[in-house]
């Protein structure tokens, strides 16, 4: 990398070999963004070409109107001619002694077709929603692709989410089929996933449960309802024609934390998402035929959908998925995986980087990372120390470090400097992808200039992969994204500013969403979960800074009955794990007598947060119960 002032640029050699290395692309895309995306769309296979690139009826819009496409034809069939015997998917199991499974493009194609045929036999039709509650094993990729092949809408639920979280998603989508596994490995232990799945399907419309045998743990199979994956696919033909899908047909629904207790189902469609996943994977990660791409994200999150499944396949690359934790059983397991498979592109979250850093460089001894070409980060702001460590120790100061900004809603990366162009700057996520119009707005929608922090918004024509709806909730769609600045401006809910070079730095959320280890949680959903405990009258959750996880939740609860602090902590933790999952485990729980409130009864979370930041608490006289603050302060300090 070449350093100029505080900016980094790719080396001449890197530049020469990159797909995109001329910054004229930005001007070209800006002149006609719709045509820009249409040109990219033309690189894919369509059953029928679209007749209009972009149509806008605020707050709704469409891309590639009347086009017919199937994402799997592009991800699989299209690669068969040139890459039939090339590895598409490499699976690294958690147990060190277990053998990896590798699928060539042809093998993956066949497995997807077999499972697609099995789904058809189970009665799954175009438009039906299919729940997928699987760990990071090859079958999760096969299941998603099989759904897409036959036009079913996949609804992937993170395998570490609780049965209750699964239940909410199955109820909302009315899925009739659930695909799950007996269990999976986590830190050497087998997690009984089937038990959770059985709980999660209660009071839903699920009629059939397909179970992958993964961990061989004993599970109860209900006759007539539960079927083993392996037995189902055995008999199926490996040929299944892809169903032509309208550009605007649903491809998948993925739930994410909303501003209230209930998660919202982000709806992604076939045409726009495919183009976006393809273009961003190819240009941003500069994927070529000899690349081995590893994104550490679980497919339960959007990063897993777009870059641990669709993006690399659409680019004809080889990609790795990993069942376990990157730091288990040894802190350098992730480094072993990179070297074992010759990973060229490594994509992870700042939390993981901080964790690697915490273990120390002694674990990097003996790891050369010779094959790496690009390293990248996602999910939360990356602080300067973590950026520099990642760049120095893993990037060896010669590889582009891409800080990629995007959201479940956007379907693919929207802001990051391109590796063959740059520039890269610590803490700055970079330039918007060509063709995108971002602005930073202040009070009353005033456009802000360099170094002024405001709300980050996206202007028409947006990006093809942006969500089209909140599933079955048009009000929420309108209110969350298209109300703050009107129906023509997409509000990201993030705070950001630009430097004088136009590089964007995303500072954090403008709403009550927390990013805990890169995972999205809201104070609202955590509070709703805690409030289900009948002993608790009131609660408030706030996110505070955390050295490793970026942010961590802290809960304050008021209990109806007198209980020990330990007992209350136990109950709150239990409740959060039951309703959401282990990712919602709070860093600390405080049992208090009263929460600070305004006279109209609104809980002042801002004040609670300040107790941890050391900031001035400000004027408390407007509170209805100002004495509560001093009391809470005492408890926190203790
Ligand atoms: O606040 C931003 C933060 O993560 C939010 C989106 O979270 P989620 O839907 O879970 O998707 C995460 C993975 C794409 C954003 O609104 N965020 C994401 N990437 C970055 C980021 N914040 C700062 N820098 C990033 N690179």
XYZ file of C-alpha atoms and ligand atoms in Angstrom:
664
model
C 0.000 0.000 0.000
C 1.173 3.485 -0.713
C 0.736 6.054 2.060
C 0.030 9.668 1.215
C -0.566 11.748 4.317
C -3.184 9.860 6.307
C -4.558 8.057 3.262
C -3.558 4.705 1.825
C -3.702 3.684 -1.841
C -3.255 0.281 -3.500
C 0.131 -0.582 -4.953
C 0.635 -0.292 -8.713
C 0.737 -4.063 -8.995
C -2.518 -4.538 -7.114
C -4.109 -1.823 -9.193
C -3.009 -3.370 -12.459
C -4.730 -6.663 -11.648
C -7.916 -5.278 -10.088
C -11.270 -5.487 -11.883
C -11.798 -1.799 -11.257
C -8.835 0.526 -11.121
C -9.891 3.740 -12.777
C -11.724 6.310 -10.747
C -13.506 7.528 -13.883
C -16.042 4.817 -12.998
C -17.500 7.117 -10.319
C -18.227 9.926 -12.770
C -19.640 7.509 -15.312
C -21.982 5.913 -12.782
C -23.031 9.289 -11.431
C -24.099 10.500 -14.872
C -26.613 7.684 -15.212
C -26.866 5.404 -12.183
C -29.726 3.371 -13.594
C -27.782 2.583 -16.740
C -24.756 1.808 -14.582
C -26.660 -0.928 -12.717
C -28.312 -2.107 -15.934
C -24.881 -2.671 -17.491
C -23.927 -4.798 -14.504
C -27.220 -6.690 -14.742
C -26.413 -7.527 -18.354
C -23.449 -9.597 -17.170
C -25.960 -12.052 -15.688
C -28.262 -14.594 -17.308
C -31.931 -13.580 -17.541
C -34.853 -15.651 -18.818
C -36.306 -12.404 -20.068
C -34.725 -8.980 -20.103
C -36.349 -6.162 -18.103
C -38.108 -3.383 -19.961
C -37.465 -0.589 -17.476
C -34.405 -0.182 -15.269
C -35.967 1.688 -12.354
C -39.510 2.774 -11.503
C -40.212 4.938 -8.481
C -43.562 5.337 -6.735
C -42.402 6.686 -3.376
C -41.921 5.067 -0.952
C -41.972 2.070 -3.275
C -39.643 1.395 -6.166
C -38.723 -1.414 -8.533
C -35.633 -2.421 -10.433
C -35.305 -4.349 -13.700
C -39.045 -4.232 -14.174
C -40.619 -7.282 -15.826
C -37.279 -9.047 -16.029
C -37.225 -12.786 -15.281
C -34.282 -14.331 -13.498
C -33.274 -17.106 -11.119
C -30.362 -16.417 -8.797
C -29.290 -20.075 -8.743
C -29.022 -20.237 -12.506
C -26.477 -17.462 -12.149
C -24.797 -18.854 -9.051
C -24.596 -22.455 -10.255
C -25.565 -23.324 -13.866
C -23.704 -20.342 -15.291
C -20.479 -21.590 -13.689
C -20.747 -25.172 -14.928
C -19.194 -24.611 -18.302
C -15.942 -23.111 -17.034
C -15.811 -24.166 -13.391
C -17.537 -27.515 -13.159
C -14.793 -29.222 -11.180
C -13.573 -26.204 -9.302
C -14.326 -26.134 -5.559
C -17.268 -23.864 -4.890
C -17.811 -24.448 -1.190
C -15.341 -25.599 1.451
C -16.733 -26.442 4.853
C -14.478 -26.474 7.885
C -16.117 -28.291 10.818
C -15.423 -27.207 14.363
C -13.811 -30.476 15.566
C -10.201 -30.344 14.383
C -10.111 -34.064 13.690
C -13.169 -34.089 11.476
C -12.630 -33.926 7.735
C -13.592 -30.854 5.766
C -16.256 -31.231 3.095
C -15.603 -29.726 -0.295
C -18.216 -29.287 -3.031
C -17.225 -28.511 -6.602
C -19.611 -26.332 -8.583
C -21.015 -29.461 -10.189
C -21.467 -31.240 -6.868
C -23.121 -28.245 -5.272
C -25.365 -27.889 -8.307
C -26.475 -31.512 -7.970
C -27.066 -31.314 -4.229
C -29.138 -28.170 -4.640
C -31.224 -29.791 -7.357
C -31.810 -32.888 -5.257
C -32.968 -30.912 -2.283
C -35.067 -28.643 -4.515
C -36.829 -31.754 -5.812
C -37.314 -32.983 -2.245
C -38.894 -29.666 -1.291
C -41.231 -29.901 -4.271
C -42.309 -33.366 -3.128
C -43.091 -31.911 0.272
C -45.481 -29.593 -1.493
C -43.379 -26.423 -1.478
C -44.410 -24.078 -4.260
C -43.257 -20.756 -5.657
C -43.883 -18.010 -3.108
C -44.127 -20.377 -0.110
C -42.006 -19.408 2.873
C -39.526 -21.986 4.163
C -37.891 -21.644 7.583
C -34.192 -22.525 7.802
C -32.772 -22.976 11.303
C -29.380 -24.458 10.624
C -25.832 -23.984 11.852
C -22.893 -23.267 9.555
C -22.866 -26.547 7.656
C -23.035 -27.068 3.875
C -26.729 -27.932 4.078
C -27.599 -24.371 5.060
C -26.185 -23.132 1.747
C -27.837 -25.994 -0.150
C -31.189 -25.302 1.515
C -31.131 -21.594 0.683
C -30.180 -22.253 -2.923
C -32.774 -25.030 -3.248
C -35.512 -22.666 -2.084
C -34.362 -20.014 -4.528
C -34.234 -22.588 -7.310
C -37.942 -23.358 -7.014
C -39.040 -19.839 -6.124
C -39.693 -20.500 -2.438
C -38.853 -17.665 -0.056
C -36.230 -18.591 2.508
C -36.416 -17.301 6.031
C -33.126 -18.094 7.715
C -33.126 -17.908 11.493
C -29.740 -17.668 13.224
C -29.122 -21.048 14.876
C -28.095 -19.413 18.161
C -31.434 -17.621 18.395
C -33.799 -19.055 20.950
C -36.845 -21.173 20.166
C -38.988 -18.146 20.983
C -37.166 -16.018 18.388
C -37.668 -18.837 15.882
C -41.323 -19.051 16.819
C -41.956 -15.343 16.171
C -40.410 -15.600 12.695
C -42.297 -18.771 11.772
C -45.561 -17.276 12.926
C -45.031 -14.055 11.033
C -44.152 -15.793 7.760
C -46.567 -18.721 8.174
C -43.879 -21.119 6.967
C -45.113 -24.699 6.548
C -41.682 -26.295 6.366
C -38.728 -25.954 8.695
C -35.252 -27.203 7.910
C -33.053 -27.829 10.920
C -30.378 -30.189 12.274
C -30.010 -32.605 15.156
C -27.240 -30.475 16.608
C -23.929 -28.768 16.006
C -20.622 -28.161 17.712
C -19.876 -25.134 19.820
C -16.661 -25.038 21.808
C -16.418 -28.794 21.729
C -19.948 -29.360 22.995
C -22.924 -30.516 21.008
C -25.794 -28.040 20.996
C -29.158 -29.746 20.716
C -30.767 -27.705 17.959
C -33.644 -30.082 17.309
C -34.957 -29.554 20.821
C -35.108 -25.807 20.189
C -36.718 -26.351 16.815
C -39.412 -28.561 18.382
C -40.196 -25.788 20.842
C -40.048 -23.131 18.151
C -42.644 -24.705 15.875
C -45.323 -24.836 18.572
C -48.391 -22.847 17.541
C -47.099 -22.323 13.990
C -48.243 -23.723 10.655
C -45.156 -25.903 10.249
C -46.256 -29.323 8.986
C -42.918 -30.904 8.061
C -39.521 -30.641 9.682
C -36.487 -31.705 7.672
C -33.595 -32.639 9.955
C -29.964 -32.770 8.874
C -27.970 -35.376 10.749
C -24.920 -33.424 11.790
C -23.841 -34.159 15.348
C -25.472 -37.581 15.821
C -26.908 -36.520 19.149
C -30.053 -38.422 20.111
C -33.178 -36.582 18.981
C -36.878 -37.353 19.008
C -38.322 -37.621 15.503
C -42.056 -37.201 15.297
C -43.592 -39.712 12.891
C -45.279 -38.138 9.899
C -43.788 -34.742 10.634
C -40.023 -35.098 10.956
C -37.884 -36.365 8.106
C -34.155 -36.923 7.836
C -32.560 -34.755 5.169
C -30.176 -37.527 4.117
C -33.037 -39.992 3.506
C -35.077 -37.421 1.626
C -32.424 -36.450 -0.892
C -31.154 -39.971 -1.479
C -33.975 -40.790 -3.819
C -34.116 -37.504 -5.655
C -32.948 -36.701 -9.138
C -30.100 -34.229 -9.433
C -31.903 -32.317 -12.130
C -34.325 -29.557 -11.327
C -34.990 -26.665 -13.649
C -34.719 -23.209 -12.098
C -38.044 -21.390 -11.909
C -38.140 -18.063 -13.774
C -38.802 -15.415 -11.141
C -39.994 -11.903 -11.703
C -37.402 -9.310 -10.704
C -39.703 -8.127 -7.959
C -40.729 -11.570 -6.668
C -39.538 -12.283 -3.131
C -36.211 -14.048 -2.798
C -35.952 -14.033 0.982
C -37.094 -12.459 4.205
C -34.534 -11.781 6.887
C -35.565 -10.472 10.273
C -33.648 -7.779 12.039
C -34.095 -5.789 15.203
C -36.495 -2.953 14.814
C -37.072 0.021 17.046
C -39.771 -1.800 19.011
C -39.923 -5.190 20.650
C -40.838 -7.063 17.495
C -38.211 -7.823 14.858
C -39.041 -6.742 11.328
C -38.869 -8.915 8.254
C -36.771 -7.228 5.572
C -38.030 -8.291 2.164
C -35.469 -8.801 -0.607
C -36.352 -9.481 -4.214
C -34.916 -11.627 -6.980
C -33.650 -9.176 -9.608
C -32.187 -6.305 -7.629
C -30.609 -8.413 -4.910
C -28.952 -10.728 -7.437
C -27.392 -7.832 -9.333
C -26.224 -6.177 -6.157
C -24.753 -9.328 -4.604
C -22.981 -10.123 -7.860
C -21.598 -6.651 -8.529
C -20.465 -5.871 -4.998
C -18.805 -9.259 -4.414
C -16.931 -8.984 -7.693
C -15.856 -5.345 -7.488
C -15.350 -4.877 -3.779
C -13.634 -8.163 -3.009
C -12.127 -8.175 -6.482
C -13.099 -11.828 -6.846
C -11.400 -13.762 -9.618
C -11.179 -17.394 -10.524
C -8.305 -18.238 -8.233
C -9.737 -16.506 -5.177
C -10.705 -18.228 -1.950
C -13.071 -16.054 -0.003
C -13.831 -16.382 3.686
C -16.462 -14.323 5.389
C -16.715 -15.331 9.041
C -20.353 -14.192 9.372
C -23.047 -16.740 10.098
C -25.698 -17.127 7.386
C -28.237 -16.159 10.024
C -27.197 -12.560 9.321
C -27.305 -10.574 6.105
C -23.518 -10.716 5.722
C -23.825 -14.477 5.621
C -26.582 -14.344 3.005
C -24.765 -12.048 0.636
C -21.115 -12.912 1.178
C -21.121 -16.444 2.651
C -23.455 -17.714 -0.026
C -24.723 -15.731 -2.997
C -21.968 -13.189 -3.735
C -19.002 -15.563 -4.059
C -21.032 -18.091 -6.079
C -22.279 -15.410 -8.454
C -18.629 -14.460 -8.982
C -17.515 -18.051 -9.558
C -15.131 -17.943 -6.580
C -14.361 -20.603 -3.989
C -15.644 -19.787 -0.527
C -15.162 -21.155 2.956
C -17.727 -21.564 5.693
C -16.769 -22.492 9.228
C -18.892 -24.169 11.859
C -17.088 -22.952 14.942
C -15.725 -19.970 16.771
C -12.654 -18.367 15.162
C -10.744 -18.551 18.474
C -11.527 -22.118 19.461
C -9.930 -24.482 20.494
C -6.897 -22.193 20.134
C -6.913 -18.424 19.664
C -5.359 -18.828 16.206
C -7.873 -21.244 14.762
C -8.945 -18.554 12.287
C -5.332 -18.138 11.158
C -5.059 -21.900 10.633
C -8.190 -21.849 8.490
C -6.786 -19.015 6.365
C -3.613 -20.955 5.764
C -5.181 -24.379 5.356
C -7.272 -23.223 2.399
C -5.089 -20.432 1.059
C -7.739 -17.817 1.764
C -7.175 -14.738 -0.389
C -9.968 -12.536 0.974
C -10.793 -12.388 4.662
C -13.926 -10.616 5.847
C -14.726 -10.289 9.533
C -16.097 -7.977 12.219
C -14.169 -5.462 14.357
C -15.146 -7.484 17.438
C -13.261 -10.473 16.057
C -10.261 -8.283 15.252
C -10.225 -6.910 18.803
C -10.454 -10.433 20.145
C -7.493 -11.586 18.005
C -5.582 -8.550 19.215
C -6.400 -9.321 22.826
C -4.844 -12.765 22.569
C -1.650 -11.108 21.388
C 0.751 -11.391 18.512
C 2.349 -14.470 20.048
C -0.481 -16.399 18.421
C 0.443 -14.984 15.047
C 3.947 -16.420 15.155
C 4.349 -18.949 12.391
C 1.409 -17.557 10.447
C 2.532 -15.782 7.333
C -0.832 -15.118 5.703
C 1.011 -15.229 2.389
C -2.091 -15.879 0.344
C -4.139 -12.938 1.590
C -4.847 -10.205 -0.937
C -7.629 -8.244 0.722
C -8.803 -7.949 4.304
C -12.109 -6.407 5.260
C -14.338 -5.430 8.135
C -18.099 -5.127 8.632
C -20.926 -4.670 11.060
C -19.852 -1.883 13.411
C -17.455 1.028 13.428
C -13.845 -0.121 13.511
C -11.812 1.975 15.938
C -8.411 3.273 15.006
C -6.461 0.852 17.216
C -8.234 -2.203 15.783
C -7.900 -0.852 12.217
C -4.157 -0.368 12.633
C -3.627 -3.742 14.251
C -5.599 -5.521 11.511
C -3.742 -3.629 8.783
C -0.319 -4.220 10.335
C -0.523 -7.729 11.737
C -2.771 -9.441 9.210
C -2.631 -7.127 6.227
C 1.151 -6.784 6.684
C 0.652 -3.145 5.623
C 0.511 -4.190 1.995
C -3.083 -5.318 1.548
C -6.122 -3.094 1.176
C -8.203 -3.025 4.350
C -11.795 -2.421 3.345
C -14.168 -1.103 5.954
C -17.548 -1.967 4.461
C -20.726 -0.246 5.555
C -24.166 -1.639 4.895
C -27.288 -3.008 6.587
C -29.722 -5.920 6.533
C -31.967 -3.522 4.660
C -29.489 -2.654 1.905
C -28.826 -6.278 0.876
C -25.201 -5.587 -0.045
C -22.274 -3.290 0.705
C -22.970 0.345 -0.133
C -20.005 2.253 1.241
C -16.365 1.251 0.971
C -13.496 2.411 -1.179
C -12.784 -0.007 -4.033
C -9.578 -2.019 -3.518
C -8.034 -1.081 -6.884
C -8.680 2.632 -6.349
C -8.782 3.564 -2.646
C -8.217 5.675 -0.683
C -8.388 3.935 2.678
C -8.260 5.756 5.958
C -8.494 4.363 9.495
C -12.032 4.630 10.920
C -13.465 5.780 7.600
C -15.598 3.356 5.696
C -14.695 5.185 2.486
C -16.463 6.227 -0.664
C -19.959 5.138 -1.660
C -20.093 2.386 -4.259
C -20.350 3.940 -7.744
C -23.850 5.062 -8.682
C -24.994 5.726 -5.086
C -26.008 9.130 -3.816
C -25.486 9.542 -0.090
C -25.991 12.750 1.814
C -25.449 13.792 5.404
C -28.348 15.829 6.669
C -28.683 18.074 9.655
C -31.672 19.749 11.278
C -34.650 20.143 8.975
C -32.914 18.182 6.236
C -30.127 20.702 5.656
C -27.213 19.229 3.664
C -24.054 19.254 5.759
C -20.560 19.909 4.489
C -17.243 18.243 5.433
C -16.628 17.243 9.042
C -20.191 17.967 10.153
C -21.965 15.038 11.761
C -25.557 14.346 10.792
C -27.962 11.684 9.584
C -26.863 9.433 6.757
C -29.420 9.152 3.950
C -29.585 7.587 0.505
C -31.223 9.329 -2.446
C -32.969 7.851 -5.502
C -32.419 5.634 -7.389
C -30.982 4.000 -4.228
C -29.442 0.592 -4.892
C -31.106 -2.399 -6.576
C -30.790 -4.578 -3.471
C -32.483 -2.208 -1.015
C -35.389 -3.780 0.860
C -38.770 -3.468 -0.810
C -40.953 -3.916 2.253
C -41.181 -4.877 5.868
C -42.994 -8.165 5.596
C -46.718 -7.657 6.103
C -46.094 -4.276 7.724
C -46.310 -1.343 5.281
C -46.764 1.105 8.150
C -43.481 0.140 9.700
C -41.753 0.326 6.309
C -43.001 3.861 5.815
C -42.329 5.007 9.349
C -38.857 3.524 9.775
C -37.280 4.455 6.465
C -39.354 7.015 4.612
C -40.727 9.462 7.150
C -37.884 11.502 8.646
C -37.083 13.169 5.312
C -40.142 12.255 3.293
C -40.977 9.373 1.016
C -38.168 9.965 -1.465
C -35.230 9.756 0.941
C -34.109 6.534 2.619
C -32.965 7.190 6.175
C -30.322 4.689 7.273
C -30.774 5.515 10.993
C -27.000 6.034 11.173
C -24.989 9.084 12.149
C -22.034 9.955 9.966
C -19.797 12.657 8.536
C -17.596 13.145 5.509
C -13.997 14.325 5.420
C -12.752 16.775 2.835
C -11.993 13.922 0.423
C -15.584 12.732 0.571
C -14.725 9.656 2.644
C -17.555 8.739 4.990
C -17.147 7.869 8.632
C -20.117 6.130 10.211
C -20.196 6.995 13.879
C -23.101 4.915 15.159
C -26.855 4.650 15.257
C -29.282 7.507 15.600
C -31.916 5.198 17.102
C -31.891 2.718 19.972
C -30.229 -0.063 18.016
C -27.076 -1.462 19.616
C -24.331 -3.316 17.821
C -23.160 -5.982 20.223
C -20.226 -7.873 18.741
C -21.555 -6.675 15.383
C -24.979 -8.198 16.097
C -27.980 -5.965 15.949
C -30.152 -5.675 19.051
C -32.506 -2.995 20.247
C -33.098 -1.814 23.740
C -36.810 -2.152 22.963
C -36.704 -5.853 22.131
C -34.558 -6.593 25.173
C -36.900 -4.654 27.437
C -39.934 -6.485 26.046
C -38.197 -9.785 26.729
C -37.336 -8.854 30.324
C -40.811 -7.492 30.965
C -42.255 -10.965 30.360
C -40.895 -11.965 33.762
C -43.872 -11.470 36.041
C -41.695 -10.350 38.962
C -40.398 -7.355 37.042
C -42.470 -4.191 36.984
C -40.197 -1.990 34.970
C -36.923 -2.145 33.137
C -34.585 -0.148 30.954
C -31.746 -1.361 28.775
C -28.935 0.827 27.540
C -25.929 0.104 25.356
C -22.554 1.156 26.688
C -19.092 1.040 25.108
C -17.285 -2.261 25.408
C -13.613 -2.842 24.738
C -14.091 -6.031 22.730
C -17.715 -6.137 21.629
C -17.993 -2.485 20.612
C -21.159 -2.119 22.637
C -22.706 -4.135 25.429
C -26.194 -4.056 26.959
C -26.750 -3.094 30.590
C -30.149 -3.753 32.172
C -31.828 -1.893 35.033
C -34.823 -3.603 36.544
C -37.385 -2.826 39.197
C -38.643 -5.947 40.898
C -42.101 -6.311 42.417
C -40.905 -8.721 45.067
C -37.885 -8.492 47.308
C -35.143 -10.693 45.913
C -31.377 -10.925 46.091
C -29.374 -9.203 43.385
C -28.070 -12.609 42.269
C -31.548 -14.014 41.884
C -32.679 -11.036 39.815
C -29.630 -11.291 37.553
C -30.378 -14.965 37.038
C -33.981 -14.268 36.111
C -33.144 -11.446 33.712
C -30.408 -13.413 31.976
C -32.686 -16.424 31.712
C -35.440 -14.331 30.221
C -33.188 -12.718 27.606
C -31.650 -16.011 26.558
C -35.068 -17.588 26.354
C -36.668 -14.836 24.312
C -33.745 -13.834 22.091
C -30.672 -16.020 22.584
C -27.196 -15.918 24.146
C -26.216 -12.832 22.102
C -28.617 -10.817 24.247
C -26.894 -11.740 27.524
C -26.394 -8.425 29.328
C -22.997 -7.359 30.576
C -24.539 -6.276 33.869
C -27.957 -6.264 35.509
C -28.846 -3.788 38.262
C -31.805 -4.231 40.527
C -33.028 -0.737 41.456
C -36.009 0.713 43.307
C -37.005 3.234 40.673
C -35.986 4.358 37.200
C -35.481 8.043 36.336
C -38.538 9.334 34.522
C -39.892 12.544 33.063
C -43.133 13.892 34.466
C -44.964 12.294 31.554
C -43.547 8.902 32.572
C -40.841 8.452 29.916
C -37.808 6.537 31.176
C -34.657 8.622 30.753
C -32.250 6.087 29.309
C -29.890 8.911 28.371
C -29.208 9.552 32.036
C -28.632 5.880 32.773
C -26.124 5.724 29.930
C -24.267 8.743 31.249
C -23.634 6.936 34.509
C -21.139 4.844 32.550
C -19.568 7.455 30.332
C -18.589 9.838 33.071
C -20.445 12.664 31.305
C -22.195 15.384 33.291
C -25.686 14.189 34.191
C -27.122 17.638 33.477
C -30.199 19.205 35.015
C -32.185 16.535 36.840
C -34.788 18.881 38.236
C -37.216 18.167 35.395
C -37.427 14.509 36.410
C -40.460 13.283 38.286
C -38.177 11.316 40.628
C -34.761 12.930 40.562
C -33.725 11.088 43.742
C -33.695 7.813 41.802
C -30.543 8.857 39.939
C -28.372 9.248 43.030
C -29.542 5.896 44.277
C -28.802 4.127 40.992
C -25.419 5.852 40.851
C -24.563 4.383 44.236
C -25.521 0.890 43.116
C -23.541 1.181 39.879
C -20.467 2.485 41.674
C -20.656 -0.320 44.181
O -25.009 1.095 12.349
C -24.547 0.492 11.175
C -23.692 -0.701 11.538
O -24.551 -1.816 11.480
C -25.874 -1.413 11.114
C -26.532 -2.481 10.295
O -26.584 -3.653 11.023
P -27.066 -5.005 10.354
O -28.360 -4.780 9.688
O -26.973 -6.040 11.396
O -26.014 -5.300 9.224
C -24.688 -5.493 9.572
C -23.897 -6.086 8.454
C -24.068 -5.489 7.138
C -25.678 -0.120 10.384
O -26.854 0.648 10.375
N -22.593 -0.905 10.589
C -22.504 -1.838 9.642
N -21.314 -1.765 9.014
C -20.643 -0.733 9.572
C -21.462 -0.182 10.573
N -21.078 0.886 11.308
C -19.879 1.412 11.056
N -19.031 0.929 10.108
C -19.366 -0.139 9.355
N -18.523 -0.607 8.455
